[in-house]
Amino acid sequence: MHGIYGYATALAMLATPALANDTMAELKTGGLAYVRTGDISMDDEKLFISPTEVRVDYIFQNTADKDVESMVAFPMPDIQGDIDSMVAIGDVDADNFLDFTVAQDGKPITPTLQQSVTVAGIDMTAELKAHNIPLLPLSKATLDAVAKLPPDVLEDWTARGLIADDEYDNDGQGMKHHPTPMWTLHTTYWWRTRFPAGANISVQHRYKPSVGGTVAITFAGDDDYKKAQLKSYQTKFCVDDAFVKTAGKLSAAADKGGRGYTESWISYVLSTGANWSGPIKHFQLTVDKGSPDNYVSFCGMGVKKIGPTTFQTTAKDFYPEHDLDILILNAVSQN
């Protein structure tokens, strides 16, 4: 594999709250996407990832002898409506559910929000707007608005896959039917940026990652499920024998009444950064470990511990061909 990606494991200690559900999937999020141009190169990218924050700092250079104007976008992860949603989204009632912010040369930018919804690849945005239905499929405002739709609209939307009927008791008054949004929300923040001729500009953006996980260690053990999990984790997170042995000891101790551990997963789409002229001249990835009681594994070459809570890898002339997945074993707080 090219660049930072090989089979090396870093142990670190990252703290995140224990998850309430058995499994909560993470949303895969990445960096900025640029309209492709042969004149803009990336001199430097510094990527910092922790369970509470993702920070990305870029330095771009316009190699042309004239100014270049380009569209810049931050594609948010798609949000899928579901009867049994088990995805770590953050604030399901906010358009900016990852608290995304961006600045250029230190000055904040207010990007344009663009949203659409689809069902089976068919755009249904106009349909929702015609009935004054919010686009966020999991928000309370949307659920309340859908519940007030006329019976004929509910019947039509059910037939077209926009909603599904769910039956449950949420107020102690017995089982009731609840129309549930099933559409997919697509969200992008975008803005125009001018790259001055022969000059560098810096762009910084921040957001809160979607952190999925489990209530226990799922890959340390002899049953078929855990063996399958381990095989998957060896490829996805590059867990090595030492990491697996440690996880086994932690899991066994928890079974005997000792400190429990949960898993957390963070995914980052590096491949969105391949839309400019040439490779990234200098790339730096820093993973913050957080608490000294936890562990993390991810795929990387030449990973070094650079501080009490951080691990880092660097590469020159880097092509982001593969995405990044991080596995964290979180120590459960003991009272």
Coordinates of C-alpha atoms in Angstrom, one line a residue:
M1 CA 0.0 0.0 0.0
H2 CA 1.1 3.6 -0.7
G3 CA 1.8 6.4 1.7
I4 CA 0.9 5.9 5.4
Y5 CA -1.1 2.7 4.8
G6 CA 0.4 -0.6 5.7
Y7 CA -0.1 -3.0 8.6
A8 CA 1.1 -1.2 11.7
T9 CA -0.9 -0.9 14.9
A10 CA -0.8 2.0 17.3
L11 CA -1.9 1.6 20.9
A12 CA -3.4 4.7 22.4
M13 CA -6.0 5.5 25.0
L14 CA -9.1 7.4 23.9
A15 CA -12.0 8.2 26.2
T16 CA -15.6 8.2 25.0
P17 CA -18.9 7.6 26.9
A18 CA -20.3 4.1 27.1
L19 CA -23.0 3.6 24.4
A20 CA -26.5 2.9 25.6
N21 CA -27.4 0.5 22.7
D22 CA -25.8 -2.8 21.8
T23 CA -24.4 -1.4 18.6
M24 CA -24.4 2.1 17.1
A25 CA -23.0 2.6 13.6
E26 CA -20.7 5.5 12.8
L27 CA -21.2 7.9 9.9
K28 CA -18.2 8.1 7.5
T29 CA -17.1 11.7 7.1
G30 CA -14.1 13.3 5.4
G31 CA -12.6 16.5 4.4
L32 CA -13.2 19.2 1.8
A33 CA -14.0 18.5 -1.8
Y34 CA -12.8 20.8 -4.5
V35 CA -13.8 21.2 -8.1
R36 CA -10.9 19.7 -10.0
T37 CA -8.4 22.1 -11.4
G38 CA -4.9 21.5 -12.7
D39 CA -3.6 24.8 -11.2
I40 CA -4.3 24.2 -7.5
S41 CA -1.9 22.0 -5.5
M42 CA -2.0 21.0 -1.9
D43 CA 1.2 21.8 -0.1
D44 CA 0.2 20.7 3.3
E45 CA -2.6 18.8 5.1
K46 CA -2.7 18.4 8.8
L47 CA -5.4 16.0 10.0
F48 CA -6.3 15.7 13.7
I49 CA -8.8 13.1 14.9
S50 CA -10.2 12.4 18.3
P51 CA -13.6 11.1 19.5
T52 CA -14.8 14.7 20.2
E53 CA -13.2 16.7 17.3
V54 CA -11.9 16.5 13.8
R55 CA -9.6 19.3 12.7
V56 CA -8.2 19.7 9.2
D57 CA -5.7 22.4 8.2
Y58 CA -4.8 22.8 4.5
I59 CA -2.3 25.0 2.6
F60 CA -3.1 25.3 -1.1
Q61 CA -1.0 26.9 -3.8
N62 CA -2.1 28.4 -7.1
T63 CA 0.7 27.6 -9.5
A64 CA -0.9 29.6 -12.4
D65 CA -0.1 33.2 -13.4
K66 CA -3.7 34.2 -12.9
D67 CA -6.3 34.0 -10.1
V68 CA -8.4 30.9 -10.0
E69 CA -11.9 30.7 -8.6
S70 CA -13.1 27.3 -7.5
M71 CA -16.1 25.8 -5.8
V72 CA -15.3 24.2 -2.4
A73 CA -17.7 21.8 -0.7
F74 CA -18.0 19.8 2.5
P75 CA -20.3 16.8 1.9
M76 CA -22.0 15.8 5.2
P77 CA -22.8 12.1 5.6
D78 CA -26.1 11.0 4.3
I79 CA -28.8 10.5 6.9
Q80 CA -31.1 7.5 6.3
G81 CA -34.6 7.5 7.8
D82 CA -35.3 4.2 9.5
I83 CA -37.8 2.6 11.9
D84 CA -34.9 1.3 14.0
S85 CA -32.2 3.9 13.5
M86 CA -29.0 2.8 15.2
V87 CA -26.5 5.4 13.8
A88 CA -24.5 8.0 15.9
I89 CA -25.7 11.2 14.3
G90 CA -25.4 13.9 17.0
D91 CA -28.1 16.5 16.9
V92 CA -30.8 15.0 14.8
D93 CA -32.8 18.2 15.0
A94 CA -30.1 20.4 13.4
D95 CA -29.2 20.8 9.8
N96 CA -25.5 21.2 10.9
F97 CA -25.6 18.0 12.9
L98 CA -21.8 17.7 13.0
D99 CA -21.2 21.4 14.1
F100 CA -19.2 22.0 10.9
T101 CA -17.2 25.3 10.8
V102 CA -14.7 26.6 8.2
A103 CA -12.3 29.5 7.9
Q104 CA -9.9 30.7 5.2
D105 CA -6.7 32.5 6.2
G106 CA -8.1 32.7 9.7
K107 CA -11.3 34.4 8.7
P108 CA -14.6 32.5 9.2
I109 CA -16.6 31.6 6.1
T110 CA -20.4 31.2 6.1
P111 CA -21.1 28.5 3.6
T112 CA -24.3 27.9 1.7
L113 CA -26.4 24.9 2.8
Q114 CA -27.7 22.6 0.1
Q115 CA -30.0 19.7 0.9
S116 CA -32.1 17.2 -0.9
V117 CA -33.9 14.0 -0.2
T118 CA -34.2 10.8 -2.2
V119 CA -36.0 7.5 -2.1
A120 CA -34.5 4.7 -4.2
G121 CA -32.5 7.3 -6.0
I122 CA -35.5 9.5 -6.9
D123 CA -35.5 13.1 -5.8
M124 CA -38.4 13.8 -3.5
T125 CA -37.4 17.2 -2.1
A126 CA -40.1 19.1 -3.9
E127 CA -42.7 16.6 -2.6
L128 CA -41.7 17.3 1.1
K129 CA -41.5 21.0 0.6
A130 CA -45.0 21.1 -1.0
H131 CA -46.4 19.7 2.3
N132 CA -44.1 21.8 4.6
I133 CA -42.3 18.7 5.9
P134 CA -38.8 19.4 7.3
L135 CA -36.1 17.4 5.4
L136 CA -34.3 16.0 8.5
P137 CA -35.7 12.4 8.6
L138 CA -35.0 11.7 12.3
S139 CA -36.0 15.0 13.9
K140 CA -39.0 15.4 16.2
A141 CA -40.3 18.3 14.1
T142 CA -40.4 16.0 11.1
L143 CA -42.1 13.2 12.9
D144 CA -44.7 15.5 14.3
A145 CA -45.3 17.1 10.8
V146 CA -45.6 13.7 9.1
A147 CA -48.1 12.5 11.7
K148 CA -50.4 15.4 10.8
L149 CA -50.5 14.6 7.0
P150 CA -53.9 13.8 5.6
P151 CA -54.8 10.1 5.2
D152 CA -54.6 10.1 1.4
V153 CA -51.1 11.7 1.5
L154 CA -50.0 9.1 4.1
E155 CA -51.3 6.3 1.9
D156 CA -49.6 7.7 -1.2
W157 CA -46.3 8.3 0.6
T158 CA -46.3 4.8 2.1
A159 CA -46.8 3.3 -1.4
R160 CA -43.9 5.4 -2.8
G161 CA -41.5 4.5 0.1
L162 CA -41.3 7.9 1.7
I163 CA -42.7 6.6 5.0
A164 CA -43.3 3.3 6.7
D165 CA -45.8 2.4 9.4
D166 CA -44.4 1.7 12.8
E167 CA -46.5 0.6 15.8
Y168 CA -45.4 1.3 19.4
D169 CA -46.4 2.8 22.7
N170 CA -44.6 6.1 23.4
D171 CA -47.0 7.7 25.9
G172 CA -48.4 4.8 28.0
Q173 CA -51.7 4.9 26.2
G174 CA -51.2 1.6 24.3
M175 CA -49.9 0.6 20.9
K176 CA -50.4 3.2 18.2
H177 CA -49.5 3.5 14.5
H178 CA -46.7 6.1 13.8
P179 CA -45.7 7.1 10.2
T180 CA -41.9 7.0 10.1
P181 CA -39.8 8.9 7.5
M182 CA -37.8 6.5 5.3
W183 CA -36.1 9.0 2.9
T184 CA -32.4 9.7 2.7
L185 CA -31.2 13.2 3.4
H186 CA -28.2 14.6 1.4
T187 CA -26.5 17.6 2.9
T188 CA -23.6 19.7 1.5
Y189 CA -22.1 23.0 2.6
W190 CA -20.4 24.9 -0.2
W191 CA -18.8 28.2 -1.1
R192 CA -16.6 29.9 -3.7
T193 CA -12.9 30.5 -3.1
R194 CA -10.5 32.6 -5.0
F195 CA -6.9 31.4 -5.2
P196 CA -4.6 34.4 -5.9
A197 CA -2.0 33.8 -8.7
G198 CA 1.2 32.3 -7.4
A199 CA 0.1 32.5 -3.8
N200 CA -0.7 30.2 -0.9
I201 CA -4.0 30.2 1.0
S202 CA -4.8 28.3 4.2
V203 CA -8.2 26.7 4.9
Q204 CA -9.2 25.3 8.3
H205 CA -12.3 23.3 9.1
R206 CA -13.6 21.6 12.2
Y207 CA -16.5 19.3 13.1
K208 CA -17.6 16.7 15.6
P209 CA -17.1 13.1 14.3
S210 CA -19.8 10.5 14.3
V211 CA -18.6 7.8 16.8
G212 CA -20.2 4.4 16.6
G213 CA -19.5 1.4 18.8
T214 CA -20.7 -1.4 21.1
V215 CA -21.2 -2.0 24.8
A216 CA -18.5 -4.7 25.0
I217 CA -15.4 -6.0 23.1
T218 CA -16.7 -8.1 20.2
F219 CA -13.6 -9.6 18.6
A220 CA -11.8 -11.4 21.6
G221 CA -13.1 -14.9 22.0
D222 CA -13.5 -18.4 20.5
D223 CA -17.1 -18.3 19.2
D224 CA -17.8 -18.0 15.5
Y225 CA -19.1 -14.5 15.7
K226 CA -16.0 -13.1 17.5
K227 CA -13.7 -15.0 15.1
A228 CA -15.5 -13.4 12.2
Q229 CA -15.2 -10.0 13.9
L230 CA -11.5 -10.5 14.4
K231 CA -10.9 -11.3 10.8
S232 CA -12.8 -8.2 9.7
Y233 CA -10.9 -6.0 12.3
Q234 CA -7.5 -7.3 11.2
T235 CA -8.2 -5.8 7.7
K236 CA -10.2 -2.7 8.7
F237 CA -8.3 -1.6 11.8
C238 CA -5.0 -3.5 11.4
V239 CA -5.3 -5.1 14.9
D240 CA -2.2 -7.2 15.5
D241 CA -1.5 -10.1 17.8
A242 CA -0.5 -7.9 20.7
F243 CA -3.6 -5.8 20.5
V244 CA -5.8 -9.0 20.3
K245 CA -4.1 -10.5 23.3
T246 CA -4.6 -7.3 25.3
A247 CA -8.3 -7.2 24.3
G248 CA -8.7 -10.8 25.4
K249 CA -7.3 -10.1 28.8
L250 CA -9.5 -7.0 29.2
S251 CA -12.6 -9.0 28.1
A252 CA -11.8 -11.9 30.5
A253 CA -11.2 -9.5 33.4
A254 CA -14.6 -7.9 32.7
D255 CA -16.3 -11.3 32.7
K256 CA -15.0 -11.8 36.2
G257 CA -16.4 -8.5 37.5
G258 CA -13.4 -6.3 36.6
R259 CA -13.4 -3.1 34.6
G260 CA -15.5 -3.2 31.5
Y261 CA -14.5 -2.0 28.0
T262 CA -16.5 -0.8 25.1
E263 CA -15.6 -0.3 21.4
S264 CA -15.8 2.9 19.5
W265 CA -15.3 3.4 15.8
I266 CA -14.4 6.6 13.9
S267 CA -14.2 6.6 10.1
Y268 CA -12.6 9.3 7.9
V269 CA -12.9 9.5 4.1
L270 CA -9.4 10.5 3.0
S271 CA -10.1 9.9 -0.7
T272 CA -12.1 13.1 -1.0
G273 CA -8.7 14.9 -0.9
A274 CA -7.6 13.6 -4.3
N275 CA -9.2 16.4 -6.4
W276 CA -6.3 18.7 -7.1
S277 CA -3.1 18.9 -9.1
G278 CA -0.6 16.3 -8.0
P279 CA -0.1 14.6 -4.6
I280 CA -0.3 16.2 -1.2
K281 CA 3.3 17.4 -0.7
H282 CA 3.2 16.9 3.1
F283 CA 0.6 15.0 5.0
Q284 CA 0.3 14.6 8.7
L285 CA -2.2 12.5 10.7
T286 CA -2.5 12.9 14.4
V287 CA -4.7 10.6 16.5
D288 CA -5.4 11.8 20.1
K289 CA -5.5 9.0 22.6
G290 CA -7.4 10.8 25.4
S291 CA -7.4 8.7 28.6
P292 CA -4.4 6.5 29.6
D293 CA -6.8 3.6 30.3
N294 CA -8.0 3.0 26.7
Y295 CA -6.5 1.6 23.5
V296 CA -6.8 2.3 19.8
S297 CA -5.7 0.5 16.6
F298 CA -5.5 1.9 13.1
C299 CA -3.6 1.2 9.9
G300 CA -0.5 3.3 9.5
M301 CA 3.2 3.3 8.6
G302 CA 5.8 4.7 10.9
V303 CA 3.3 5.7 13.6
K304 CA 5.1 7.5 16.5
K305 CA 4.0 8.5 20.0
I306 CA 4.6 12.2 20.1
G307 CA 3.0 13.0 23.5
P308 CA 1.1 11.6 26.4
T309 CA -2.1 11.4 24.4
T310 CA -1.1 11.6 20.7
F311 CA 0.2 9.4 18.0
Q312 CA 1.3 10.7 14.6
T313 CA 2.3 9.6 11.1
T314 CA 3.6 11.7 8.2
A315 CA 4.1 11.2 4.5
K316 CA 5.5 13.1 1.6
D317 CA 4.0 13.2 -1.9
F318 CA 0.9 11.4 -0.5
Y319 CA -2.0 10.2 -2.6
P320 CA -5.0 9.5 -0.4
E321 CA -6.0 6.2 -2.0
H322 CA -7.5 4.6 1.1
D323 CA -9.8 5.7 3.9
L324 CA -9.1 5.7 7.6
D325 CA -10.8 3.6 10.2
I326 CA -10.0 3.8 13.9
L327 CA -10.9 1.3 16.6
I328 CA -11.0 2.4 20.2
L329 CA -11.3 0.3 23.4
N330 CA -12.8 2.6 26.0
A331 CA -12.5 1.9 29.7
V332 CA -15.8 2.1 31.5
S333 CA -15.7 4.7 34.3
Q334 CA -15.6 3.1 37.8
N335 CA -17.3 4.9 40.7

